[in-house]
Coordinates of C-alpha atoms in Angstrom, one line a residue:
M1 CA -4.8 40.1 51.7
K2 CA -6.6 39.2 48.5
R3 CA -5.2 36.3 46.3
N4 CA -5.5 36.4 42.6
H5 CA -6.3 33.1 40.9
G6 CA -5.5 33.9 37.2
F7 CA -2.6 34.4 34.9
T8 CA -0.8 37.6 34.3
L9 CA -0.4 38.9 30.8
I10 CA 3.4 38.0 30.9
E11 CA 2.7 34.4 32.0
L12 CA 0.1 34.0 29.2
M13 CA 2.5 35.5 26.5
I14 CA 5.4 33.2 27.6
T15 CA 3.0 30.2 27.5
L16 CA 1.9 31.1 24.0
I17 CA 5.5 31.5 22.8
V18 CA 6.5 28.1 24.2
M19 CA 3.5 26.5 22.5
G20 CA 4.3 28.2 19.2
V21 CA 7.9 26.9 19.3
V22 CA 6.7 23.3 20.1
I23 CA 4.1 23.4 17.3
F24 CA 6.7 24.8 14.9
I25 CA 9.0 21.9 15.6
A26 CA 6.3 19.2 15.8
V27 CA 4.3 19.9 12.6
P28 CA 7.0 19.0 10.0
N29 CA 7.8 15.8 12.0
F30 CA 4.1 15.0 12.1
A31 CA 3.7 15.4 8.4
S32 CA 6.6 13.1 7.8
L33 CA 5.0 10.5 10.2
M34 CA 1.7 10.7 8.3
R35 CA 3.4 10.1 4.9
N36 CA 5.2 7.0 6.3
V37 CA 1.9 5.7 7.9
W38 CA 0.2 6.3 4.5
A39 CA 2.9 4.4 2.6
S40 CA 2.9 1.5 5.1
G41 CA -0.8 1.2 4.9
R42 CA -1.0 1.1 1.1
T43 CA 2.0 -1.3 0.9
N44 CA 0.4 -3.7 3.4
E45 CA -2.8 -3.6 1.4
F46 CA -1.0 -4.5 -1.8
V47 CA 1.2 -7.2 -0.2
S48 CA -1.8 -8.8 1.4
A49 CA -3.1 -9.7 -2.1
F50 CA 0.1 -11.7 -2.8
N51 CA 0.0 -13.4 0.6
I52 CA -3.6 -14.4 0.1
A53 CA -2.9 -15.7 -3.4
R54 CA 0.1 -17.8 -2.2
S55 CA -1.9 -19.2 0.7
E56 CA -4.9 -20.0 -1.5
A57 CA -2.7 -21.7 -4.2
I58 CA -1.3 -24.0 -1.5
T59 CA -4.7 -24.6 0.1
R60 CA -6.4 -25.4 -3.2
S61 CA -3.4 -27.2 -4.7
N62 CA -4.2 -25.2 -7.8
T63 CA -3.0 -22.1 -9.7
V64 CA -4.0 -18.7 -8.2
T65 CA -3.4 -15.4 -10.1
V66 CA -3.0 -11.9 -8.9
C67 CA -3.5 -9.4 -11.7
A68 CA -4.0 -5.7 -12.4
S69 CA -7.6 -4.8 -13.2
D70 CA -9.0 -1.7 -14.8
D71 CA -12.3 -2.2 -13.1
P72 CA -12.0 -4.6 -10.1
M73 CA -15.3 -3.5 -8.6
A74 CA -17.3 -4.6 -11.7
A75 CA -19.8 -7.4 -11.5
N76 CA -17.3 -9.6 -13.4
P77 CA -13.8 -8.2 -12.8
D78 CA -11.1 -9.1 -15.2
C79 CA -7.4 -8.6 -15.7
S80 CA -6.3 -5.5 -17.5
G81 CA -3.6 -7.1 -19.6
D82 CA -1.0 -4.5 -19.0
G83 CA 1.3 -3.6 -16.1
A84 CA 0.2 0.0 -16.1
G85 CA -3.1 -0.8 -14.5
W86 CA -2.0 -1.8 -11.0
A87 CA -2.9 1.6 -9.5
N88 CA -6.5 1.1 -10.8
G89 CA -6.9 -2.0 -8.6
W90 CA -6.1 -5.7 -8.6
I91 CA -7.8 -9.1 -8.2
V92 CA -7.0 -12.5 -6.8
F93 CA -8.7 -15.5 -8.5
A94 CA -8.4 -19.2 -8.8
D95 CA -7.0 -19.7 -12.3
D96 CA -8.1 -23.3 -13.1
D97 CA -6.9 -23.2 -16.7
N98 CA -3.8 -21.1 -16.0
D99 CA -4.5 -18.6 -18.7
Q100 CA -4.5 -15.4 -16.5
V101 CA -8.1 -14.6 -17.6
V102 CA -11.1 -14.9 -15.3
D103 CA -13.2 -17.5 -17.2
G104 CA -16.7 -18.7 -16.3
G105 CA -16.6 -21.0 -13.3
E106 CA -13.3 -19.6 -11.9
T107 CA -13.6 -18.2 -8.4
V108 CA -12.7 -14.6 -7.8
I109 CA -11.2 -14.7 -4.3
Q110 CA -10.8 -11.0 -3.5
V111 CA -10.7 -7.6 -5.2
W112 CA -9.1 -4.4 -4.3
E113 CA -10.1 -0.9 -5.4
G114 CA -7.6 1.3 -7.1
L115 CA -5.4 3.6 -5.1
E116 CA -6.4 7.2 -4.5
D117 CA -5.1 10.0 -6.7
G118 CA -1.5 11.1 -6.0
I119 CA -0.2 7.5 -5.7
A120 CA 1.8 5.7 -8.4
L121 CA 2.1 1.9 -8.4
T122 CA 4.2 0.5 -11.2
E123 CA 5.8 -2.8 -12.1
A124 CA 9.4 -2.5 -13.4
N125 CA 8.8 -4.7 -16.4
S126 CA 5.1 -3.7 -17.0
R127 CA 3.9 -7.2 -16.2
A128 CA 0.2 -7.4 -15.4
A129 CA 0.0 -10.7 -13.4
V130 CA 1.7 -13.0 -10.9
V131 CA 0.8 -16.6 -11.0
Y132 CA 1.2 -18.8 -7.9
G133 CA 1.6 -22.5 -8.4
S134 CA 0.1 -25.2 -6.2
R135 CA 3.3 -25.2 -4.0
G136 CA 3.1 -21.4 -3.4
S137 CA 5.9 -20.4 -5.8
A138 CA 5.5 -17.4 -8.1
S139 CA 5.8 -17.8 -11.9
Q140 CA 8.4 -15.0 -12.1
A141 CA 10.0 -12.4 -9.9
M142 CA 8.4 -9.0 -10.0
D143 CA 9.4 -5.6 -8.8
F144 CA 6.9 -2.9 -7.9
D145 CA 7.4 0.7 -6.8
L146 CA 4.7 2.5 -4.8
E147 CA 5.2 6.2 -4.3
P148 CA 3.4 9.4 -4.0
T149 CA 3.3 11.5 -7.1
T150 CA 3.2 14.7 -5.1
D151 CA 5.1 15.7 -2.0
C152 CA 7.4 12.7 -2.0
T153 CA 9.8 13.3 0.8
G154 CA 11.7 11.2 3.3
N155 CA 11.2 7.4 3.0
S156 CA 7.6 7.5 1.9
S157 CA 8.3 5.4 -1.2
R158 CA 8.3 1.6 -1.1
N159 CA 9.7 -1.1 -3.3
I160 CA 7.9 -4.4 -3.2
T161 CA 9.6 -7.5 -4.7
I162 CA 7.9 -10.8 -5.3
T163 CA 10.6 -13.4 -5.2
P164 CA 10.5 -16.6 -7.3
V165 CA 9.5 -18.6 -4.2
G166 CA 6.4 -16.3 -3.9
R167 CA 7.4 -14.3 -0.9
A168 CA 6.8 -10.5 -0.9
E169 CA 9.7 -8.4 0.4
V170 CA 9.2 -4.7 1.1
T171 CA 12.0 -2.0 1.4
E172 CA 11.6 1.7 2.1
Q173 CA 13.1 4.1 -0.4
A174 CA 13.9 7.7 -0.3
C175 CA 12.1 9.8 -2.8

């Protein structure tokens, strides 16, 4: 008696139907997962600037500023002066004279490029800088919202609060 080692047409059709149902269920969940991973990554990138600034202020026993920058990748990056520029990028620098301006001789510690299109990063009161004192406390509390400008579903929006003690707190928000 001869044995067949393949699939019948009915077995193949049932397998394809089962795969189709699994893909139909999995794809929307996967898209939601990707949006949450995206939001977490961008949030962590932003929060790291504040953590670095706070740490550097304590280490240097001096003022360190985090500010919005219109062109952070320029040869001599500078603060933008308005709170609308956070999505364009931001810089951390040792602000020796505490004027929130990168002057000659002040050290730019790190720069971050702006966020990709489709992402909004805004500060509730349109403030353009956070100043950390030598003890790691922030000059003022700030409240940021990071959210996609398109396809904002689920909890892919984040609120980042800089407390007066300088700590960054992140909460997920529904769009």
